[in-house]
XYZ file of C-alpha atoms in Angstrom:
729
model
C 68.363 -20.238 47.437
C 67.846 -23.251 49.666
C 70.703 -25.339 48.294
C 72.449 -26.916 51.306
C 75.711 -26.976 49.379
C 78.479 -29.479 48.890
C 81.993 -29.323 50.277
C 85.443 -29.765 48.767
C 85.455 -33.369 49.888
C 82.847 -33.993 47.164
C 85.491 -33.685 44.454
C 88.564 -34.700 46.416
C 88.879 -38.227 45.021
C 88.117 -37.410 41.399
C 90.389 -34.341 41.351
C 93.183 -36.315 43.035
C 93.049 -38.736 40.116
C 93.225 -35.813 37.684
C 96.165 -34.251 39.532
C 98.115 -37.504 39.388
C 97.389 -37.884 35.673
C 98.488 -34.306 35.006
C 101.748 -34.922 36.865
C 102.456 -37.801 34.470
C 101.378 -35.968 31.306
C 104.231 -34.900 29.019
C 102.564 -32.530 26.536
C 100.275 -29.553 26.873
C 97.723 -31.166 24.583
C 97.633 -34.254 26.785
C 96.981 -32.067 29.831
C 94.184 -30.202 28.069
C 92.541 -33.469 27.044
C 92.653 -34.741 30.617
C 91.042 -31.589 31.983
C 88.440 -31.604 29.190
C 87.378 -35.150 30.059
C 87.359 -34.304 33.772
C 85.038 -31.349 33.156
C 82.629 -33.542 31.203
C 82.462 -35.957 34.108
C 81.957 -33.446 36.928
C 79.516 -31.332 34.900
C 77.138 -34.293 34.693
C 76.926 -34.516 38.471
C 74.038 -32.802 40.242
C 75.556 -32.939 43.718
C 78.294 -30.357 43.254
C 76.430 -27.082 43.733
C 77.739 -24.972 46.605
C 75.791 -22.930 49.123
C 75.309 -19.266 48.264
C 76.915 -16.404 50.137
C 75.127 -15.643 53.370
C 72.830 -12.621 53.207
C 73.970 -9.491 54.984
C 77.683 -9.956 54.348
C 79.857 -6.882 53.715
C 81.208 -6.489 50.183
C 84.049 -4.394 48.776
C 84.798 -3.351 45.177
C 81.142 -3.896 44.209
C 77.970 -1.841 43.968
C 76.228 -4.340 46.229
C 76.101 -7.976 47.386
C 76.683 -10.745 44.844
C 74.992 -14.122 44.607
C 76.427 -17.302 43.122
C 73.052 -17.994 41.546
C 72.152 -14.478 40.379
C 74.927 -12.005 39.528
C 77.541 -14.756 39.166
C 75.311 -17.138 37.236
C 76.730 -17.779 33.779
C 80.288 -17.082 34.937
C 83.304 -19.210 35.714
C 84.101 -18.076 39.256
C 87.393 -18.292 41.134
C 86.905 -18.021 44.898
C 90.111 -16.946 46.641
C 89.918 -17.811 50.344
C 92.487 -15.546 51.990
C 93.346 -13.558 55.081
C 95.292 -10.383 54.510
C 98.086 -11.039 57.018
C 99.145 -14.213 55.206
C 102.289 -14.022 53.050
C 101.230 -17.142 51.133
C 97.969 -15.386 50.238
C 99.960 -12.399 48.987
C 102.025 -14.707 46.801
C 99.067 -15.821 44.688
C 97.756 -12.311 44.023
C 100.052 -11.894 40.974
C 98.582 -15.137 39.593
C 95.073 -13.727 39.994
C 96.111 -10.387 38.456
C 97.440 -12.319 35.455
C 94.146 -14.178 35.055
C 92.257 -10.872 35.110
C 94.439 -9.576 32.282
C 93.636 -12.628 30.134
C 89.910 -13.029 30.868
C 87.533 -10.184 31.710
C 84.180 -10.256 33.464
C 82.573 -9.801 30.032
C 84.459 -12.874 28.828
C 82.778 -14.816 31.620
C 85.388 -14.962 34.415
C 84.893 -13.432 37.855
C 87.380 -13.648 40.721
C 85.925 -13.169 44.202
C 88.121 -12.772 47.254
C 86.580 -14.482 50.263
C 88.230 -12.949 53.304
C 88.097 -15.396 56.205
C 90.115 -13.798 58.990
C 92.769 -15.336 61.202
C 93.141 -12.407 63.613
C 90.206 -10.515 65.187
C 91.620 -7.299 63.749
C 91.196 -8.760 60.261
C 87.447 -9.132 60.668
C 86.974 -5.360 60.664
C 85.744 -4.121 57.289
C 87.828 -0.929 57.344
C 90.989 -2.974 57.860
C 90.090 -5.296 54.978
C 89.390 -2.197 52.888
C 92.922 -0.941 53.589
C 94.353 -4.327 52.621
C 92.389 -4.356 49.353
C 93.876 -0.966 48.487
C 97.351 -1.918 49.701
C 97.450 -5.054 47.551
C 95.735 -3.390 44.554
C 92.939 -5.986 44.518
C 90.576 -5.137 41.658
C 87.954 -7.852 42.021
C 85.016 -8.249 44.433
C 85.885 -9.118 48.032
C 83.418 -10.404 50.614
C 84.016 -10.280 54.359
C 83.305 -13.851 55.470
C 83.864 -12.646 59.041
C 82.288 -15.658 60.725
C 83.929 -18.045 58.222
C 80.551 -19.493 57.282
C 81.424 -20.250 53.647
C 84.871 -21.427 54.793
C 83.260 -24.021 57.054
C 80.520 -25.021 54.578
C 83.109 -25.806 51.909
C 85.427 -27.362 54.501
C 88.326 -25.132 53.553
C 91.314 -26.026 55.711
C 94.054 -23.468 55.058
C 95.002 -20.122 53.542
C 95.162 -19.657 50.641
C 92.659 -21.962 48.988
C 91.303 -21.410 45.483
C 87.934 -22.874 44.475
C 86.749 -22.833 40.838
C 83.028 -22.870 40.105
C 81.154 -23.466 36.883
C 78.385 -21.152 35.577
C 75.709 -23.069 37.507
C 77.389 -22.639 40.885
C 78.856 -26.108 40.499
C 82.139 -27.081 42.110
C 84.931 -27.791 39.596
C 88.405 -27.614 41.158
C 90.245 -26.776 44.336
C 93.853 -25.641 44.717
C 95.321 -25.523 48.225
C 98.311 -23.336 49.109
C 100.542 -21.332 46.802
C 102.650 -22.325 43.809
C 99.870 -23.457 41.466
C 100.154 -20.748 38.796
C 100.357 -23.110 35.819
C 97.596 -25.403 37.039
C 95.332 -22.451 37.884
C 95.841 -21.064 34.378
C 95.137 -24.494 32.840
C 91.987 -25.131 34.896
C 90.634 -21.640 34.201
C 91.370 -21.690 30.470
C 89.816 -25.123 29.981
C 86.730 -24.200 32.018
C 86.250 -21.082 29.891
C 86.556 -23.154 26.715
C 84.301 -25.941 27.960
C 81.414 -23.737 29.060
C 81.961 -21.187 26.316
C 81.606 -23.967 23.762
C 78.249 -24.871 25.299
C 77.060 -21.278 25.170
C 76.653 -21.188 28.948
C 78.883 -18.168 29.605
C 77.134 -14.795 29.879
C 78.692 -11.404 29.144
C 76.782 -9.353 31.722
C 78.551 -7.021 34.154
C 78.500 -7.696 37.885
C 78.508 -4.133 39.199
C 82.136 -3.462 40.077
C 82.927 -0.289 42.002
C 86.644 -0.281 42.785
C 87.784 1.313 46.022
C 90.927 2.707 44.415
C 88.871 4.861 42.035
C 87.651 6.955 44.968
C 90.924 7.005 46.916
C 92.039 10.612 47.542
C 95.690 11.356 46.791
C 98.051 11.514 49.744
C 101.682 12.331 50.394
C 102.350 8.766 51.562
C 100.520 5.535 50.779
C 100.756 2.686 53.284
C 104.331 3.448 54.429
C 105.893 0.192 55.603
C 109.216 0.848 57.328
C 111.387 3.771 58.407
C 115.095 4.048 59.166
C 117.094 6.928 60.587
C 120.550 8.238 59.705
C 121.435 10.029 62.942
C 124.797 11.321 61.749
C 123.290 13.167 58.783
C 119.867 13.777 60.371
C 117.960 11.983 57.631
C 114.954 9.708 57.639
C 114.381 6.976 55.044
C 110.767 6.008 54.385
C 109.491 3.015 52.441
C 106.508 4.675 50.740
C 105.178 1.217 49.968
C 101.889 2.069 48.286
C 103.602 4.508 45.942
C 106.339 1.951 45.147
C 109.150 4.288 46.098
C 111.669 5.224 48.776
C 111.852 8.737 50.218
C 114.781 10.359 51.981
C 113.841 13.396 54.034
C 115.542 15.543 56.616
C 114.390 15.144 60.204
C 112.583 18.464 59.745
C 110.591 16.990 56.840
C 112.441 18.504 53.879
C 112.324 16.171 50.897
C 115.841 15.277 49.747
C 115.346 12.309 47.409
C 112.415 10.344 45.982
C 113.365 7.157 44.172
C 110.859 5.138 42.161
C 107.058 5.381 41.894
C 104.308 6.173 41.525
C 103.745 2.898 39.627
C 105.410 -0.429 40.331
C 108.344 -1.682 38.273
C 111.655 -3.518 38.452
C 114.219 -1.229 36.887
C 117.774 -0.475 37.986
C 119.569 2.679 36.903
C 119.411 6.380 37.638
C 116.883 7.868 40.024
C 114.819 8.919 37.001
C 114.740 5.332 35.689
C 114.607 3.193 38.831
C 111.443 1.490 40.031
C 110.309 -0.744 42.902
C 107.331 -2.935 43.747
C 105.940 -2.425 47.266
C 109.261 -1.893 49.077
C 109.179 -2.554 52.816
C 112.379 -2.743 54.871
C 115.028 -0.012 54.612
C 118.443 0.451 56.223
C 120.912 3.288 55.725
C 124.644 3.732 56.218
C 126.336 6.806 54.831
C 125.114 7.311 51.274
C 123.930 3.718 50.860
C 120.283 2.777 51.416
C 119.425 -0.930 51.399
C 115.864 -1.858 50.438
C 113.755 -4.992 50.779
C 111.919 -4.715 47.449
C 109.256 -7.088 48.685
C 106.994 -7.868 45.746
C 109.914 -7.921 43.317
C 111.612 -10.478 45.622
C 114.824 -8.435 45.466
C 117.312 -6.664 47.709
C 118.217 -3.295 46.189
C 120.812 -0.631 46.940
C 120.237 3.096 46.508
C 123.456 5.072 46.048
C 122.548 8.589 47.185
C 125.906 10.020 46.096
C 125.789 8.847 42.484
C 121.971 8.742 42.361
C 121.717 5.182 41.115
C 119.847 2.010 42.073
C 121.260 -1.505 41.723
C 120.157 -5.042 42.578
C 122.187 -6.924 45.187
C 120.161 -10.140 45.523
C 117.212 -11.922 43.951
C 116.195 -12.745 40.403
C 112.944 -10.764 40.279
C 110.654 -13.750 40.789
C 109.542 -15.557 43.923
C 112.024 -18.248 44.894
C 111.466 -21.462 46.802
C 115.094 -22.154 47.773
C 115.453 -22.440 51.544
C 119.233 -22.886 51.669
C 120.816 -20.226 49.464
C 124.553 -19.882 49.009
C 124.677 -18.425 45.500
C 125.894 -14.969 44.618
C 123.188 -12.382 45.236
C 121.876 -11.631 41.725
C 121.748 -15.378 40.999
C 120.023 -16.349 44.261
C 116.193 -16.559 44.166
C 114.604 -15.192 47.334
C 111.027 -14.844 48.575
C 109.274 -11.737 49.910
C 112.032 -10.032 51.914
C 110.198 -7.858 54.461
C 112.933 -6.139 56.443
C 116.694 -5.572 56.344
C 119.255 -4.603 58.980
C 123.008 -4.067 58.893
C 125.190 -6.289 61.051
C 128.588 -7.855 61.493
C 129.465 -11.516 60.940
C 133.081 -12.704 61.101
C 134.557 -9.690 59.348
C 134.629 -5.927 59.182
C 131.855 -3.865 60.753
C 128.518 -3.913 58.879
C 129.748 -6.550 56.442
C 126.395 -8.318 56.340
C 122.793 -7.385 55.645
C 120.350 -9.444 57.711
C 117.111 -10.182 55.843
C 113.723 -11.097 57.291
C 112.686 -13.521 54.542
C 108.954 -13.584 55.239
C 108.176 -15.746 52.218
C 110.200 -18.738 53.443
C 109.874 -18.017 57.200
C 113.627 -17.590 57.669
C 116.413 -15.128 58.465
C 118.982 -14.777 55.663
C 122.335 -13.046 55.322
C 123.641 -11.078 52.336
C 127.382 -10.522 52.649
C 128.396 -7.006 51.633
C 132.029 -7.940 52.304
C 133.787 -11.214 53.093
C 132.689 -12.774 56.376
C 131.492 -15.846 58.215
C 128.249 -16.834 59.902
C 128.415 -18.217 63.449
C 129.425 -21.884 63.224
C 129.380 -21.543 59.443
C 131.906 -21.515 56.639
C 133.552 -18.468 55.126
C 131.392 -16.478 52.722
C 132.589 -14.202 49.941
C 131.178 -10.739 49.380
C 127.910 -11.014 47.446
C 126.919 -14.398 48.864
C 123.261 -14.678 49.928
C 122.532 -17.543 52.317
C 120.041 -18.803 54.888
C 121.129 -18.202 58.480
C 118.253 -19.268 60.743
C 114.952 -21.053 60.225
C 114.087 -24.425 58.744
C 111.552 -22.970 56.336
C 108.627 -24.573 58.167
C 106.083 -22.059 59.475
C 106.492 -22.592 63.211
C 107.255 -20.896 66.488
C 110.076 -23.303 67.232
C 113.062 -22.302 69.357
C 116.309 -24.233 69.037
C 119.990 -23.922 69.862
C 120.726 -24.860 66.260
C 119.581 -22.041 63.950
C 118.700 -24.305 61.013
C 116.363 -26.361 63.200
C 114.474 -23.374 64.562
C 111.215 -22.286 62.967
C 109.809 -18.820 62.286
C 106.361 -17.729 61.170
C 106.584 -14.893 58.656
C 109.377 -12.825 60.267
C 108.713 -9.196 59.364
C 110.934 -6.940 61.468
C 114.618 -6.934 62.518
C 116.598 -4.977 65.091
C 120.266 -5.786 65.861
C 121.566 -5.359 69.412
C 125.213 -6.332 68.798
C 126.736 -5.344 72.129
C 126.869 -7.527 75.218
C 125.052 -8.632 77.226
C 122.530 -8.720 74.391
C 124.531 -9.823 71.336
C 121.444 -10.732 69.331
C 119.119 -9.936 66.485
C 115.572 -9.180 67.649
C 112.883 -10.526 65.303
C 109.233 -9.523 65.025
C 107.741 -12.908 64.173
C 104.374 -11.723 62.934
C 102.343 -14.903 62.419
C 103.311 -16.324 65.819
C 102.586 -12.894 67.362
C 105.889 -12.930 69.198
C 109.276 -11.287 69.536
C 112.200 -13.713 69.174
C 115.979 -13.437 69.416
C 118.779 -14.925 67.318
C 122.133 -14.995 69.129
C 124.901 -13.413 67.083
C 127.578 -15.696 68.568
C 125.987 -19.054 67.686
C 122.594 -18.479 66.000
C 120.540 -19.926 68.864
C 116.884 -18.902 68.560
C 114.936 -18.057 71.712
C 111.593 -16.575 72.692
C 111.426 -13.136 74.278
C 107.734 -12.205 74.632
C 104.432 -13.334 73.194
C 103.172 -16.542 71.574
C 103.257 -19.695 73.718
C 105.451 -22.733 74.259
C 103.739 -24.986 71.706
C 105.736 -24.361 68.497
C 102.793 -25.348 66.294
C 100.257 -22.996 67.863
C 100.227 -19.831 65.758
C 96.970 -18.623 67.314
C 98.338 -17.512 70.695
C 97.728 -13.800 70.280
C 96.028 -10.980 72.159
C 96.731 -7.631 73.785
C 98.184 -8.246 77.223
C 101.069 -6.458 78.888
C 103.138 -8.945 80.828
C 106.228 -11.082 81.055
C 107.488 -13.653 78.547
C 104.775 -15.911 77.145
C 102.206 -14.277 79.434
C 102.483 -11.135 77.299
C 100.357 -11.175 74.171
C 100.778 -9.338 70.877
C 98.780 -9.415 67.657
C 100.799 -9.706 64.418
C 103.702 -7.343 65.252
C 105.548 -6.131 62.153
C 108.316 -3.857 63.414
C 111.033 -3.646 66.071
C 113.776 -1.124 66.838
C 116.520 -1.277 69.486
C 117.333 1.699 71.685
C 120.894 1.115 72.910
C 120.797 4.197 75.165
C 117.893 2.751 77.169
C 118.533 -0.961 76.570
C 114.901 -1.240 75.457
C 113.210 -2.703 72.408
C 110.279 -0.825 70.859
C 107.656 -2.836 68.984
C 105.050 -1.947 66.379
C 102.233 -4.187 67.643
C 100.462 -3.762 64.342
C 97.082 -5.433 64.745
C 96.654 -4.050 68.266
C 97.302 -0.554 66.833
C 99.842 0.095 69.570
C 103.482 0.873 70.177
C 104.923 -1.311 72.920
C 108.256 -1.561 74.681
C 110.115 -4.664 75.858
C 112.752 -4.808 78.562
C 114.782 -7.803 77.329
C 116.480 -8.321 80.692
C 113.185 -8.712 82.549
C 111.299 -10.035 79.483
C 108.635 -7.488 80.375
C 106.350 -6.030 77.681
C 104.200 -2.930 78.208
C 102.222 -0.410 76.157
C 103.833 2.918 75.267
C 101.241 4.541 73.006
C 97.911 3.811 71.390
C 94.492 2.925 72.726
C 94.099 -0.489 71.112
C 91.503 0.815 68.665
C 92.261 1.804 65.075
C 92.091 5.529 64.418
C 94.015 8.557 63.214
C 93.739 10.978 66.127
C 96.944 12.606 67.311
C 96.468 12.827 71.102
C 98.830 14.595 71.574
C 99.506 12.474 74.696
C 100.618 8.881 74.132
C 97.527 7.356 75.741
C 95.180 9.546 73.691
C 96.783 8.916 70.312
C 95.503 6.388 67.806
C 97.353 4.298 65.237
C 96.152 2.065 62.415
C 98.280 -1.033 61.848
C 101.701 0.622 62.310
C 104.237 -1.407 60.355
C 107.653 0.002 61.208
C 109.517 2.251 63.607
C 112.987 3.564 64.407
C 114.568 5.365 67.331
C 116.586 8.578 66.945
C 118.041 11.518 68.815
C 119.886 9.476 71.404
C 116.823 7.504 72.380
C 114.570 10.512 72.842
C 112.525 10.252 69.626
C 110.606 7.440 68.002
C 109.487 7.619 64.353
C 106.536 5.363 63.505
C 105.255 4.360 60.070
C 101.515 4.501 60.788
C 100.722 2.399 57.757
C 96.966 2.584 57.264
C 96.900 6.263 58.232
C 99.492 7.060 55.519
C 101.537 9.029 58.045
C 104.840 9.143 59.862
C 104.198 9.896 63.512
C 106.818 11.238 65.922
C 106.812 10.150 69.564
C 108.809 12.387 71.894
C 109.796 9.893 74.585
C 110.690 12.680 77.053
C 107.549 14.830 76.832
C 105.254 11.911 75.890
C 103.779 13.967 73.040
C 102.843 12.658 69.576
C 103.125 14.768 66.426
C 103.272 14.279 62.649
C 106.132 14.612 60.182
C 105.187 17.366 57.720
C 106.890 17.205 54.343
C 108.429 20.173 52.542
C 110.557 20.839 49.488
C 112.557 24.000 50.105
C 109.923 26.611 51.001
C 107.142 24.700 49.222
C 104.947 22.113 50.859
C 105.529 18.697 49.350
C 101.938 18.230 48.176
C 100.036 15.158 47.125
C 100.332 15.942 43.414
C 103.921 14.757 43.642
C 102.839 11.238 44.515
C 100.583 11.079 41.484
C 103.591 11.563 39.213
C 102.679 15.219 38.699
C 105.416 16.869 40.733
C 108.060 18.629 38.618
C 110.141 19.561 41.646
C 113.548 17.975 41.405
C 114.146 15.661 44.316
C 117.732 14.976 43.374
C 119.360 18.137 44.720
C 118.986 20.514 41.775
C 117.536 23.964 42.441
C 115.074 24.112 39.547
C 112.206 21.844 38.477
C 112.590 19.054 35.964
C 110.606 19.241 32.736
C 108.571 16.047 32.288
C 108.797 14.145 29.019
C 105.144 14.924 28.271
C 105.720 18.694 28.291
C 104.980 20.724 25.149
C 108.134 22.264 23.674
C 108.045 25.291 21.353
C 110.920 26.985 19.526
C 110.296 30.607 18.577
C 111.815 32.842 15.940
C 115.023 34.627 16.887
C 114.823 38.131 18.310
C 117.480 40.867 18.137
C 118.717 42.223 21.477
C 121.655 44.338 22.619
C 124.070 44.108 25.509
C 122.550 45.584 28.664
C 119.052 45.509 27.219
C 116.071 44.020 29.114
C 114.196 41.216 27.373
C 110.665 40.531 28.605
C 108.814 37.354 27.700
C 105.057 37.965 27.943
C 103.162 34.692 27.975
C 99.377 34.362 27.949
C 98.406 30.958 29.323
C 94.913 29.564 28.868
C 93.473 26.645 30.829
C 91.017 24.189 29.271
C 87.301 24.737 29.858
C 85.918 23.545 33.176
C 89.111 23.707 35.217
C 90.750 26.046 37.713
C 94.205 26.571 39.179
C 94.815 24.318 42.164
C 94.963 26.416 45.299
C 98.194 25.954 47.223
C 99.943 23.867 44.570
C 103.442 24.949 43.468
C 102.636 26.243 39.954
C 105.748 28.049 38.810
C 107.954 29.295 35.950
C 111.707 28.873 35.436
C 114.363 30.362 33.175
C 117.305 28.389 31.800
C 120.001 28.835 29.152
C 121.566 25.452 28.526
C 125.144 25.821 27.328
C 124.970 29.593 27.786
C 124.379 29.915 31.519
C 126.352 33.197 31.524
C 123.246 34.848 30.038
C 121.368 34.422 33.327
C 124.114 34.840 35.928
C 122.850 36.682 38.995
C 119.246 36.861 37.768
C 115.967 35.444 39.076
C 115.479 31.969 37.652
C 112.193 30.888 39.236
C 108.856 32.348 40.333
C 105.313 31.443 41.284
C 102.280 31.338 39.008
C 99.150 32.246 40.958
C 96.898 34.104 38.487
C 96.288 33.379 34.801
C 93.804 36.227 34.277
C 96.701 38.363 33.076
C 99.844 37.597 31.075
C 102.855 36.144 32.795
C 105.752 38.599 32.348
C 109.296 37.320 32.924
C 112.190 39.719 32.388
C 115.919 39.161 32.097
C 118.763 41.548 31.335
C 121.293 40.762 28.616
C 124.781 40.991 30.187
C 126.940 43.953 29.223
C 129.980 41.709 29.043
C 129.326 39.234 26.257
C 131.092 35.914 26.050
C 133.122 35.339 22.882
C 130.818 33.921 20.272
C 131.342 32.161 16.992
C 129.424 33.976 14.222
C 127.242 30.920 13.760
C 126.385 30.649 17.480
C 122.837 31.557 18.386
C 122.383 31.455 22.189
C 118.895 31.022 23.565
C 116.992 31.186 26.799
C 114.115 28.887 27.737
C 111.027 29.789 29.740
C 109.350 26.743 31.270
C 106.006 26.699 33.073
C 104.533 24.115 35.438
C 100.815 24.583 36.044
C 98.589 22.576 38.426
C 94.856 22.608 37.860
C 91.771 20.676 38.929
C 88.528 19.878 37.154
C 85.649 21.992 38.448
C 83.809 18.736 39.100
C 86.548 17.855 41.578
C 87.109 14.433 40.029
C 90.762 14.907 39.114
C 93.765 17.222 39.467
C 96.433 17.489 36.791
C 99.769 19.132 36.084
C 100.785 20.396 32.648
C 104.188 21.741 31.702
C 105.507 23.539 28.640
C 108.761 25.153 27.527
C 109.387 28.043 25.139
C 112.877 28.457 23.711
C 113.761 31.977 22.514
C 116.889 32.239 20.279
C 118.780 35.548 20.533
C 120.713 37.642 18.003
C 122.910 39.644 20.389
C 124.587 42.896 19.371
C 127.563 44.190 21.335
C 126.206 47.725 20.910
C 124.422 48.853 24.066
C 120.646 49.173 23.856
C 118.314 51.138 26.091
C 114.737 50.187 25.271
C 113.074 47.070 26.618
C 112.365 44.335 24.075
C 109.106 42.432 24.625
C 108.191 39.156 22.988
C 104.506 38.269 23.395
C 103.125 34.801 22.754
C 100.302 32.535 23.932
C 99.758 28.891 24.783
C 96.743 26.764 25.697
C 97.492 24.000 28.163
């Protein structure tokens, strides 16, 4: 169309009057009446139609390009102007998800994400695609790479929401975050207003969600990693699968807590859930987790296999001071955590990169005291550094300093360093916070103007002459006195000498990719988000986020390799991350039977001491499927409460061929345990079978158990007893 298009200034005055009236309104009905009258007024205007999307733009989650005046005609449209690095943009995604649950496309509501990039790296379609998957965005997204629509509407900041009527007419604008109630009100009243006029259409708009074609993977967008050198363990925030993994340094899976879906549950490892966890820190059997999208700090107790909440209320907070006890203190998007010491015993405090309020906080694990602060009791959660304004402001007084979405922490407690290194992502810099007095200083990157958050690039150099692009992770190597940096949007690993303030590239080419070199300068990364140093400074583990991998950098040989995951002698395959893995990840030696498994109790069979009992099971798969090659299909034997029946016998085996019956044999012990006449011991055969549809569209796991009661005679028997039965999965 040739409509030149209006801008947000066209409704600024009239909406400002509405906003003031809504602030004064005392009842919901009064608010609805005000919005209803407002809609009548703006709908009569002919000068509020916006320009259409430019032709040739790249679209995601759709079958093709959309037009305001074609596919979106007859719909109430919410345009979400965002850039995927922005924490404030992330904060409104739950509000948009909630709207999508209330009103569908068929109802007449369409949400369109308009991605107008801040960083050059964010203009690349593949990187936006990864962000759409990472944030579980299920509505159309257009790559407004040249910010044409942004400029035409005179959008001024991220995020900005723009509501359109079914004729492409401008209705409302909401700038920044924190407008959940008003967004819901404006949307609901617009749906009622235009629905009452019969102007809403029920047609589809051709959605084709990226996540529906996403192949399963062992990891999904891993955010951070932490190493336990004393016990040779690696902790991984498997962010996209909403869980935390603990593996040995050789890749053996030890624990998996949470996932595959998001949740907010404390309790046992079987019950616990997370929502996009990022930062992790480990000491002994305690793992501390920044449960980012739950706005919580959690603790995983590996010894007792339980998860608890240490700080946060489960909703985004706006408090920028803190001081309450942890579970009563609202916090906002914690992105990283690190153990430290503050006026008390060693590791008595957990430093928190509070990305949502642009600050550094402290959670006291034991009594202590912040530099130049008052005493704090164990459990207290309080702001340490940062005013809460999004700035790159250095200051000798920590509360007057400003950060810009701090996302990575690395303590260097020993002199001459005595500081906390901070990856300040939105200022594209590395900063320091002095542990003795909280003074905030610049190390490398950014520039001297505290309000300029656009001083980024990819330049090795000294101090402010060095340039980074949205770094997310830092780790301190005390053996080398060097700081390693995940320079995320440059797809590189860099190293900083804090004494010389010199920054240089260690690995990566500067282009996104997934090639393992193996040499450092031939290896590619894709937005690495976290890293940790191990093995006395000889090994670097990197969470290569968009490649869904953990890479290993041998700092001596300069060779890059991948962490391969195993459970015992079985490869830890991708079915596990889809919730289909029966393998116990809590230290037991046999698989766990899922709640969905079929359970059958059979009639009792008479056996004698010393006799062999064979269970012959014929398993049948559904039509159109086949066993999944390489997956750990298996059987197990158990005898709950009567384990003596199976002492010294084979309890587990593979299932690789269903063309013939599965035969599992066990020998009744000669020495019987004393039994009450009414006792009827039993053994249970359980099967775990992985199979895929022949069409290749899905892979599944089905489990079943068969409990066989036994009448045992003390008289010795010689012949084998066979029980044959069948089951269709």
